[in-house]
Coordinates of C-alpha atoms in Angstrom, one line a residue:
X3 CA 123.3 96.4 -10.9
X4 CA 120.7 94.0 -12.7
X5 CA 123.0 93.6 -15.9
X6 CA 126.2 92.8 -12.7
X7 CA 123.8 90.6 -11.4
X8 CA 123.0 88.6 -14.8
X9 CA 126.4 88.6 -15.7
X10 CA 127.4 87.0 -12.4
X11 CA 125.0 84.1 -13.3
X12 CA 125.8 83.5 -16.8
X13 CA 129.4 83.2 -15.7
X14 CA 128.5 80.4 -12.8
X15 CA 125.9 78.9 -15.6
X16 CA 126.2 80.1 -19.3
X17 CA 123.0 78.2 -20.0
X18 CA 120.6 79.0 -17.1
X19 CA 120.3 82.7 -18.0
X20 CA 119.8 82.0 -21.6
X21 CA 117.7 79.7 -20.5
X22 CA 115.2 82.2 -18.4
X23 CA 115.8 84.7 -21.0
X24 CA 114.5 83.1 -23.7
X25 CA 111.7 82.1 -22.1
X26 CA 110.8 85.9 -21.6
X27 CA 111.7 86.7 -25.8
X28 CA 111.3 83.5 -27.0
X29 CA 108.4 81.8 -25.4
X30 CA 107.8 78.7 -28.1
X31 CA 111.5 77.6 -27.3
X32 CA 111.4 75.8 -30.2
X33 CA 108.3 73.1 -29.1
X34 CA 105.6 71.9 -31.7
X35 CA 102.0 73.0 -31.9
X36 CA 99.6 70.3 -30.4
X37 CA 97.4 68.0 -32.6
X38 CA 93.6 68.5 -32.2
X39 CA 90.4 67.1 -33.7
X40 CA 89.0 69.5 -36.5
X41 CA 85.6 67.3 -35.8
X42 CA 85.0 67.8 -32.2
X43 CA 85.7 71.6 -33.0
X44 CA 83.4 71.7 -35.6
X45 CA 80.6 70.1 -33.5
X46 CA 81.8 72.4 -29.8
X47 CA 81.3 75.8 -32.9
X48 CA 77.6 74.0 -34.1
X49 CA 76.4 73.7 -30.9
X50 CA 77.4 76.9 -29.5
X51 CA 76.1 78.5 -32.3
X52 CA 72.6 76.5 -32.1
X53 CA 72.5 77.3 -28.5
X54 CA 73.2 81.2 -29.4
X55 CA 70.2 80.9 -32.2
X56 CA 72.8 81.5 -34.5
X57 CA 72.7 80.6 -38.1
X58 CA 74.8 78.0 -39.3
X59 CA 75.4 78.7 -42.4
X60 CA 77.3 82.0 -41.1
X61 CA 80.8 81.9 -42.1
X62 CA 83.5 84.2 -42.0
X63 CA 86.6 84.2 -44.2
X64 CA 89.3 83.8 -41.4
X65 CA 87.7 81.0 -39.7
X66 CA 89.0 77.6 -39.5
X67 CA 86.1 75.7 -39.2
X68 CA 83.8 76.1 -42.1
X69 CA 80.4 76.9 -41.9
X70 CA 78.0 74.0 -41.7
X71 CA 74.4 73.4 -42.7
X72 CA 72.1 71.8 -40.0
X73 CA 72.1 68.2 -41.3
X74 CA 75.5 68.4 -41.9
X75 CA 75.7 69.3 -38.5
X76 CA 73.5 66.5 -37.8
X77 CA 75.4 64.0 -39.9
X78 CA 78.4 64.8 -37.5
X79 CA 76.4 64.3 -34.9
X80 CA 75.5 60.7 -36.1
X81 CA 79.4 60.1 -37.3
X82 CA 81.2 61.3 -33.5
X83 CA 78.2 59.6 -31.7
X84 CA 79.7 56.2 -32.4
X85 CA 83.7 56.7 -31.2
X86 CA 83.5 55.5 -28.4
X87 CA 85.8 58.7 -27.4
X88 CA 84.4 61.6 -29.2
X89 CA 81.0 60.8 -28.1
X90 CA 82.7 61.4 -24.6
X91 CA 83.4 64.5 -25.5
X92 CA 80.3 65.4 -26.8
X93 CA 78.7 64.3 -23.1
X94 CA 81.8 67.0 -21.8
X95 CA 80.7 69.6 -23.7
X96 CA 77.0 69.0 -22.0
X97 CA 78.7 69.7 -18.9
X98 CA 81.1 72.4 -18.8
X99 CA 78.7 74.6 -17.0
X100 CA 78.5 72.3 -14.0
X101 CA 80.6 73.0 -11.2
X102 CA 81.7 69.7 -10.5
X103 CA 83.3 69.2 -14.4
X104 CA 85.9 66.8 -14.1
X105 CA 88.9 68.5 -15.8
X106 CA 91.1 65.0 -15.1
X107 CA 88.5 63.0 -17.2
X108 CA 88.4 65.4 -19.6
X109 CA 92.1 66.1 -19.9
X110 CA 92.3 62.3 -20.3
X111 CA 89.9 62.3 -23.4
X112 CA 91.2 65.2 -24.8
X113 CA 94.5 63.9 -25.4
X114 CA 92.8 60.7 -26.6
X115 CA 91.1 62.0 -29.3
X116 CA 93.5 64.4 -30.6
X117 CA 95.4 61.6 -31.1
X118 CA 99.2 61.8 -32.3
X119 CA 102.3 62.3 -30.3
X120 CA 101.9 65.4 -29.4
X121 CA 97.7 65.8 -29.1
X122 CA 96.0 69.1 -27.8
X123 CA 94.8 68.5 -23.6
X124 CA 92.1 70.2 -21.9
X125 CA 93.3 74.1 -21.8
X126 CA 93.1 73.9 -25.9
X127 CA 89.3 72.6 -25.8
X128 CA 88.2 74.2 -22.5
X129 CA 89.8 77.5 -23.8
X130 CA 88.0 77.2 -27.2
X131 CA 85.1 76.5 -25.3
X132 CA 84.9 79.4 -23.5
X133 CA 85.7 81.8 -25.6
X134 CA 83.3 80.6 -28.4
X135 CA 80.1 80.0 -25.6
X136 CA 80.5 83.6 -24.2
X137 CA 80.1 85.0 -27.6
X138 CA 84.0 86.4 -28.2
X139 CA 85.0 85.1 -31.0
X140 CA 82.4 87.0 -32.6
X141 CA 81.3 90.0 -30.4
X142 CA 85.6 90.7 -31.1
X143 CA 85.9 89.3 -34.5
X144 CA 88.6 87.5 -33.5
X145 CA 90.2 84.9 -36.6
X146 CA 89.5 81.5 -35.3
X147 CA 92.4 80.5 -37.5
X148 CA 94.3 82.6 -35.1
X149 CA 92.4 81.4 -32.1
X150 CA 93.7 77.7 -32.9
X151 CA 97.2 78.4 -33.4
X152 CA 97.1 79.9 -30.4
X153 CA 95.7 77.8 -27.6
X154 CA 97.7 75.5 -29.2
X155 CA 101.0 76.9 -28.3
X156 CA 99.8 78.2 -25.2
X157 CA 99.4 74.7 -24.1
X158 CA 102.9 74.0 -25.4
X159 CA 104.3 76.6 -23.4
X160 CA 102.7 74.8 -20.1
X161 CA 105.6 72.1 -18.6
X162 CA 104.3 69.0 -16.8
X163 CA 104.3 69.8 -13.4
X164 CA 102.3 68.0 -11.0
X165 CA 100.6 71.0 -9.8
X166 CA 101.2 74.1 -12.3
X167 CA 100.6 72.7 -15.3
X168 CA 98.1 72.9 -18.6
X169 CA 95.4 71.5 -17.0
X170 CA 95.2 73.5 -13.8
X171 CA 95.3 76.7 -16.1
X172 CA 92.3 74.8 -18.3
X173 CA 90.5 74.0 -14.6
X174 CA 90.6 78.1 -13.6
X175 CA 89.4 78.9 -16.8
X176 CA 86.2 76.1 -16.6
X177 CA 86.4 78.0 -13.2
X178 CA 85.8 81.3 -15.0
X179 CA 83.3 80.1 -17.3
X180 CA 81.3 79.1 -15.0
X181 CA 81.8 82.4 -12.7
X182 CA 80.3 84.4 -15.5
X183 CA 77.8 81.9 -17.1
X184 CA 75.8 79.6 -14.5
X185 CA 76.7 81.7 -11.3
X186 CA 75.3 84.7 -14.0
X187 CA 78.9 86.9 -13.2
X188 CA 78.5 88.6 -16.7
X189 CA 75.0 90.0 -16.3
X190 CA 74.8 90.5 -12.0
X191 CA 78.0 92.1 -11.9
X192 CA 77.8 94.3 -15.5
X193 CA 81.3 93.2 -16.5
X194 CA 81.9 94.4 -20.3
X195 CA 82.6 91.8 -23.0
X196 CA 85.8 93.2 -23.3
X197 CA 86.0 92.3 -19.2
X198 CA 84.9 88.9 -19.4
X199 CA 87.6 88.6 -22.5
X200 CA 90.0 89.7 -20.2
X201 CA 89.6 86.8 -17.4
X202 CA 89.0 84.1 -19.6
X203 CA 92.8 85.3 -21.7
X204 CA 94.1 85.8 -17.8
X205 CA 93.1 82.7 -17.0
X206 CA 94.4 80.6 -19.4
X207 CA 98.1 82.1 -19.1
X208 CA 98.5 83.1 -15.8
X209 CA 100.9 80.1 -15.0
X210 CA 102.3 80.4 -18.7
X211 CA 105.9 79.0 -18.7
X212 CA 105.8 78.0 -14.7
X213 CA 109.0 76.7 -14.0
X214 CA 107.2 73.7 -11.2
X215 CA 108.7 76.8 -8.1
X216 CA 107.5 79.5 -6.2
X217 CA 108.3 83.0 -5.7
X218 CA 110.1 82.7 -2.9
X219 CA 112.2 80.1 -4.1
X220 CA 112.9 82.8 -6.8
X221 CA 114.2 85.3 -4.4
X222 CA 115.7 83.0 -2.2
X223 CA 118.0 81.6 -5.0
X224 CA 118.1 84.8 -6.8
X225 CA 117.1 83.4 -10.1
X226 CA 117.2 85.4 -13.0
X227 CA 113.5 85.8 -12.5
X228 CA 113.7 87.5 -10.0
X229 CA 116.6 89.4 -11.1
X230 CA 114.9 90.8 -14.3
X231 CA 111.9 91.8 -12.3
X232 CA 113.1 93.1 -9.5
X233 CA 112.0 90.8 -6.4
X234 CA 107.9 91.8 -7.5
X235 CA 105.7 88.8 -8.2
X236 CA 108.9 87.9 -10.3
X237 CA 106.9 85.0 -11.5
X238 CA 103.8 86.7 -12.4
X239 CA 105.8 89.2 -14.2
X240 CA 107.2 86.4 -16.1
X241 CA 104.1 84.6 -17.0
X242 CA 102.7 88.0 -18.5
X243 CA 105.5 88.8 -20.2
X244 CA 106.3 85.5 -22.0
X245 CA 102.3 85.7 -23.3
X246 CA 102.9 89.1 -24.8
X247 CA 106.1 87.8 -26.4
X248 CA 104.5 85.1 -28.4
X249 CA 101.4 87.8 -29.2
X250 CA 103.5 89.7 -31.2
X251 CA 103.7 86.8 -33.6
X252 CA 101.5 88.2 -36.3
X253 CA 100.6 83.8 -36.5
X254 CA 99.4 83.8 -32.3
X255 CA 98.1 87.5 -32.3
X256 CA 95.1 86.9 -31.0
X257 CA 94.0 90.1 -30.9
X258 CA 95.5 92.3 -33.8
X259 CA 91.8 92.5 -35.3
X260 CA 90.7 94.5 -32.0
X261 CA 90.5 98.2 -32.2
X262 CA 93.9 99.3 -30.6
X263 CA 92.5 101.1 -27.4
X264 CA 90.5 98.7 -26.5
X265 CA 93.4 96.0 -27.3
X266 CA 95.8 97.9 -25.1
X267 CA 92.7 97.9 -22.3
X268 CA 92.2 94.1 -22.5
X269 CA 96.3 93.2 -22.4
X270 CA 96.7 95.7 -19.1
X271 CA 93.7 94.0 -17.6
X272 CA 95.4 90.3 -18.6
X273 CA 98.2 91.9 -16.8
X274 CA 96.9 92.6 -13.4
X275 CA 94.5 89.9 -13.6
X276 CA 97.9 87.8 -13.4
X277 CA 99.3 89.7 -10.9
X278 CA 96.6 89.3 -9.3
X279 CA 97.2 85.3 -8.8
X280 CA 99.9 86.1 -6.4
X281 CA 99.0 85.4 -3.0
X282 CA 101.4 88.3 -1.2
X283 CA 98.7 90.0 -3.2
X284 CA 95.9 88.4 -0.8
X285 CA 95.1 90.4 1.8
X286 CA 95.3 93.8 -0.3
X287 CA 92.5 92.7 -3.2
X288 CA 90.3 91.2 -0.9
X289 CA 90.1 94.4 1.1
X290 CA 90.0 96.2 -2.2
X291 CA 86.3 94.2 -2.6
X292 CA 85.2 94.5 0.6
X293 CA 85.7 98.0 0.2
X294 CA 83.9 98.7 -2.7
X295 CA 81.0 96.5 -2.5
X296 CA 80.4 98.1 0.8
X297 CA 80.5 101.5 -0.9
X298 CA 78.7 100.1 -3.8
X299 CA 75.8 98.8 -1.5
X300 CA 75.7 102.2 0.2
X301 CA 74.8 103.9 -3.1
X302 CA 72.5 101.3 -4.0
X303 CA 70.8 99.7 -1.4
X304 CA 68.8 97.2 -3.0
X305 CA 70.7 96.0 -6.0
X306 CA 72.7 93.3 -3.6
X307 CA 76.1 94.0 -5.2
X308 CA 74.6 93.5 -8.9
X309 CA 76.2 95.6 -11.0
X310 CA 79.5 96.5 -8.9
X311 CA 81.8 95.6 -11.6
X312 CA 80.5 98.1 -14.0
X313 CA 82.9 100.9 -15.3
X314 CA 86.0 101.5 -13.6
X315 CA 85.0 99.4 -10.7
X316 CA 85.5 96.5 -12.5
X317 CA 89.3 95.6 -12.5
X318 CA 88.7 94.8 -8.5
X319 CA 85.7 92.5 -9.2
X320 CA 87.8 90.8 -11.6
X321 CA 90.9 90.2 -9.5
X322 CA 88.8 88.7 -7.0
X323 CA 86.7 86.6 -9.4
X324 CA 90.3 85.7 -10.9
X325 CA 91.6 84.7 -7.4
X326 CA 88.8 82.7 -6.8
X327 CA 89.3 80.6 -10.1
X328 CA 93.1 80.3 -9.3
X329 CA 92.0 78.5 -6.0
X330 CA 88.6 76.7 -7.4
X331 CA 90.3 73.6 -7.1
X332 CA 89.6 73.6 -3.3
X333 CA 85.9 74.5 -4.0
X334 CA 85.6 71.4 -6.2
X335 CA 83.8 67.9 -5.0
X336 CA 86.3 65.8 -2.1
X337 CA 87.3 63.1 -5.2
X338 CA 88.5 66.1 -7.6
X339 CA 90.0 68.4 -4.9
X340 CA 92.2 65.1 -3.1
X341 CA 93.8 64.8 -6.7
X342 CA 95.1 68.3 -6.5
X343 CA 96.1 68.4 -2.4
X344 CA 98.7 65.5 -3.6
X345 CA 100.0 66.9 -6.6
X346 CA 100.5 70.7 -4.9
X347 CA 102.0 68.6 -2.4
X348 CA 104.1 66.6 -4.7
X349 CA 105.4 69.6 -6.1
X350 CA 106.1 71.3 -2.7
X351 CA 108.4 68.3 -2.4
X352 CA 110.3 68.5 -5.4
X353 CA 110.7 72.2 -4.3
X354 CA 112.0 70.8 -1.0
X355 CA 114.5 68.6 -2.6
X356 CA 115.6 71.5 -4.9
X357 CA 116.2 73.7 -1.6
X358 CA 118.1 71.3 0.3
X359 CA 120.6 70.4 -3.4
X360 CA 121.2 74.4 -2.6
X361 CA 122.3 74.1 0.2
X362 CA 119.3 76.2 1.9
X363 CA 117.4 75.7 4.5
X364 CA 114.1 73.8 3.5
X365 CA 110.7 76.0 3.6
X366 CA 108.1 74.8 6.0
X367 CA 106.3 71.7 4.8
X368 CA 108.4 71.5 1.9
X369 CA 110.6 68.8 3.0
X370 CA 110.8 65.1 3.3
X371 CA 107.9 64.8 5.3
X372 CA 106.0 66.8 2.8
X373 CA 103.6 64.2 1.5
X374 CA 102.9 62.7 5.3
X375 CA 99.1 62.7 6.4
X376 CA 99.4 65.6 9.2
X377 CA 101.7 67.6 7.3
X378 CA 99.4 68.0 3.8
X379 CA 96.4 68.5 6.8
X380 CA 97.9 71.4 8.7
X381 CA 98.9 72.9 5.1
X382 CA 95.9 72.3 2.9
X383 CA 93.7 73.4 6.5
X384 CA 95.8 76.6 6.9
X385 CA 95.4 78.0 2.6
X386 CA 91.7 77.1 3.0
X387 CA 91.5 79.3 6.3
X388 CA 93.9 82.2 5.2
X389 CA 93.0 82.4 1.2
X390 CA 90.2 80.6 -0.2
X391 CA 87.5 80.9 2.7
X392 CA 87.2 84.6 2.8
X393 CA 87.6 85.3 -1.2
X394 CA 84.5 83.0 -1.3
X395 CA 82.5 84.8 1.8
X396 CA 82.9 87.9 -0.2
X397 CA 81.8 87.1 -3.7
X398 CA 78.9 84.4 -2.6
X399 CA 77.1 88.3 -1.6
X400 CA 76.8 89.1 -5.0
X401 CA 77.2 85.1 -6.6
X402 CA 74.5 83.5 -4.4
X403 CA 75.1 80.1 -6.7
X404 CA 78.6 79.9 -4.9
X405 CA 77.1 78.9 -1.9
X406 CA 77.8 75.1 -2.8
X407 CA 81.3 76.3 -3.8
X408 CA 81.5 77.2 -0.1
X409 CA 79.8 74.1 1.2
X410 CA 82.1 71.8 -0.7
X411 CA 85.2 73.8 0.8
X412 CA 83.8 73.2 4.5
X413 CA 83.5 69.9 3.8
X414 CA 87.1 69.7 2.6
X415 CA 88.4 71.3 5.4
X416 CA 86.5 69.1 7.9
X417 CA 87.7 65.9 6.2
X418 CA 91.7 66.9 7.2
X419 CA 90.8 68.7 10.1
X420 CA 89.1 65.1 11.5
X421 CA 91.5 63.2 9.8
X422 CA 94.5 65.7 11.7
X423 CA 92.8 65.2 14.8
X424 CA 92.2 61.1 14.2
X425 CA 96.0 61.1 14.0
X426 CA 96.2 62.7 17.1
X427 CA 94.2 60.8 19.2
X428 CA 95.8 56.9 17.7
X429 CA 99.1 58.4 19.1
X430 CA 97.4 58.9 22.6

């Protein structure tokens, strides 16, 4: 039935199955890897290390950056304090563990000090961030060489969309940083290093390849998406699968120096940690934490949920700590978090217009009136109330320092709900 079903496509559109297809078996489709700074990597590695009370002069024979001394270090220091741009960037990196990061700024500077025509963005920097401030690269022995070429055509693979783009997967992964660092996820929780690999790897692909569309749109249209993976978080699927496509290129094989097991571990936790970004998913992982932290608090009455994602408990801690970064930009200060209400709903319309060139009927507030006042108010008002209000009630009982996540999502809320009801009362 599935290869009847392909073949019925191909024949209305030779190229749109290939196209999907490819995407799947071929995820670099051909694009160039982005440009980046070698200087602003070398000083985000110095400082990590410095900050790890690390020795400099530690280098390894498959990484890209070479190991420094402390004045050369110093001497960089001196040399990307006067751009104008790269000392921007240096001020960035000072602030990745704040909650409020601005990922628009930085995307901006990112791009403008990669420099070229096709320069690396925010998921290549935050991502080698992360990975290098959490201790991976080494704890791993992951080939920084490898580490590079990857981010770097893992932001390729991300298309422009308003919404589901590069720099919303480089914003859940600041998201998840932050989750395990400042709001102390890793050490309250007991996730693994091999855990907190797995979210921050999750994180940075789960909208790998996103084609600007939802999952029902998928179904609805019966796109090969949905086809190949048989009507289940078709685009999930996808996402996942496209990143272990381009992994088995020895050149973005992130993980080949990882013992095997463990390596198999870390990719099936990517893989539900994806899944896990699908909101039919919702209600079930939520329930899935509530569950066990009540269980876990049972057992342990005075540990306040620290330590609940130890062992095999952790998988649920980390879906809901991956759902929570997927939706952080409602969490996020009123000027950040209005950027991204207009581009989902910019999106939504373009998804709208697709429906309607189908000749479907258009989804709910994905039509003309899409990007009108009381329609983004009763939308963006109804995902904070169903999704992102009671993922963040659960984990502020074991993440106290989410409170002011939870503050600045009540304050979102208000500011359409008043402005809904404003509207209201001027047609009176």
């Amino acid at each position: 039935l599935l290869i009847q079903t392909l073949a019925a496509q191909a024949v209305q559109d030779p190229h749109k199955i290939d196209k999907v297809v490819s995407r799947v078996t071929d995820p670099l489709q051909g694009k160039p890897r982005k440009a980046y700074h070698v200087d602003i990597l070398t000083y985000f590695k110095g400082q990590t290390v410095l900050e790890a009370g690390g020795s400099l002069s530690m280098g390894r024979p498959f990484d890209l950056i070479p190991a420094v001394t402390k004045e050369q270090l110093e001497a960089l220091n001196t040399k990307l304090s006067l751009d104008p741009i790269a000392s921007q960037m240096m001020r960035a990196y000072q602030l990745v563990e704040e909650w409020d990061f601005d990922i628009f700024r930085f995307d901006a500077l990112c791009k403008q000090v990669s420099g070229g025509s096709n320069p690396a963005g925010s998921l290549f920097y935050m991502g080698y961030i992360a990975i290098c401030r959490l201790g991976l690269l080494t704890k791993f022995n992951l080939s920084e060489m490898c580490l590079v070429s990857w981010l770097s055509m893992l932001e390729s693979g991300y298309d422009t969309w308003p919404f589901h783009n590069a720099m919303h997967a480089a914003d859940t992964v600041q998201a998840c940083y932050y989750f395990l660092s400042t709001a102390e996820g890793s050490k309250r929780l007991g996730l693994s290093d091999s855990d907190q690999l797995a979210l921050i790897l999750a994180a940075a692909t789960h909208d790998f390849g996103h084609p600007g569309t939802d999952n029902h749109f998928q179904l609805r249209t019966r796109t090969p998406v949905a086809c190949i993976y048989a009507d289940e978080s078709p685009l999930e699927q996808m996402h996942f699968a496209a990143v272990m496509e381009l992994m088995k290129l020895q050149r973005y094989n992130l993980l080949r120096m990882v013992e095997p097991s463990l390596r198999e571990c870390i990719e099936d936790t990517m893989g539900n940690l994806i899944l896990a970004t699908d909101l039919e998913r919702h209600d079930t992982i939520v329930a899935a934490f509530r569950l066990k932290l009540h269980e876990w608090t049972n057992t342990n009455p005075n540990t306040v949920g620290e330590g609940v994602g130890k062992g095999d408990d952790a998988l649920v801690v980390l879906c809901m700590l991956m759902k929570a970064a997927d939706v952080s930009c409602y969490a996020r200060r009123e000027d950040l978090y209005s950027q991204w209400a207009v581009r989902q709903q910019q999106e939504r319309q373009r998804q709208g217009q697709l429906e309607a060139a189908a000749g479907l009927p258009v989804t709910p507030m994905m039509g003309s009136n899409v990007m009108f006042h009381t329609t983004m108010a009763k939308l963006q008002i109804g995902l904070i109330n169903a999704c992102v209000i009671p993922i963040l009630a659960e984990l502020v009982e074991v993440l106290p320092k989410l409170r002011m996540c939870g503050e600045n999502v009540a304050k979102n809320r208000n500011r359409w709900a008043n402005a809904e009801e404003n509207e209201a009362l001027g047609r009176v």
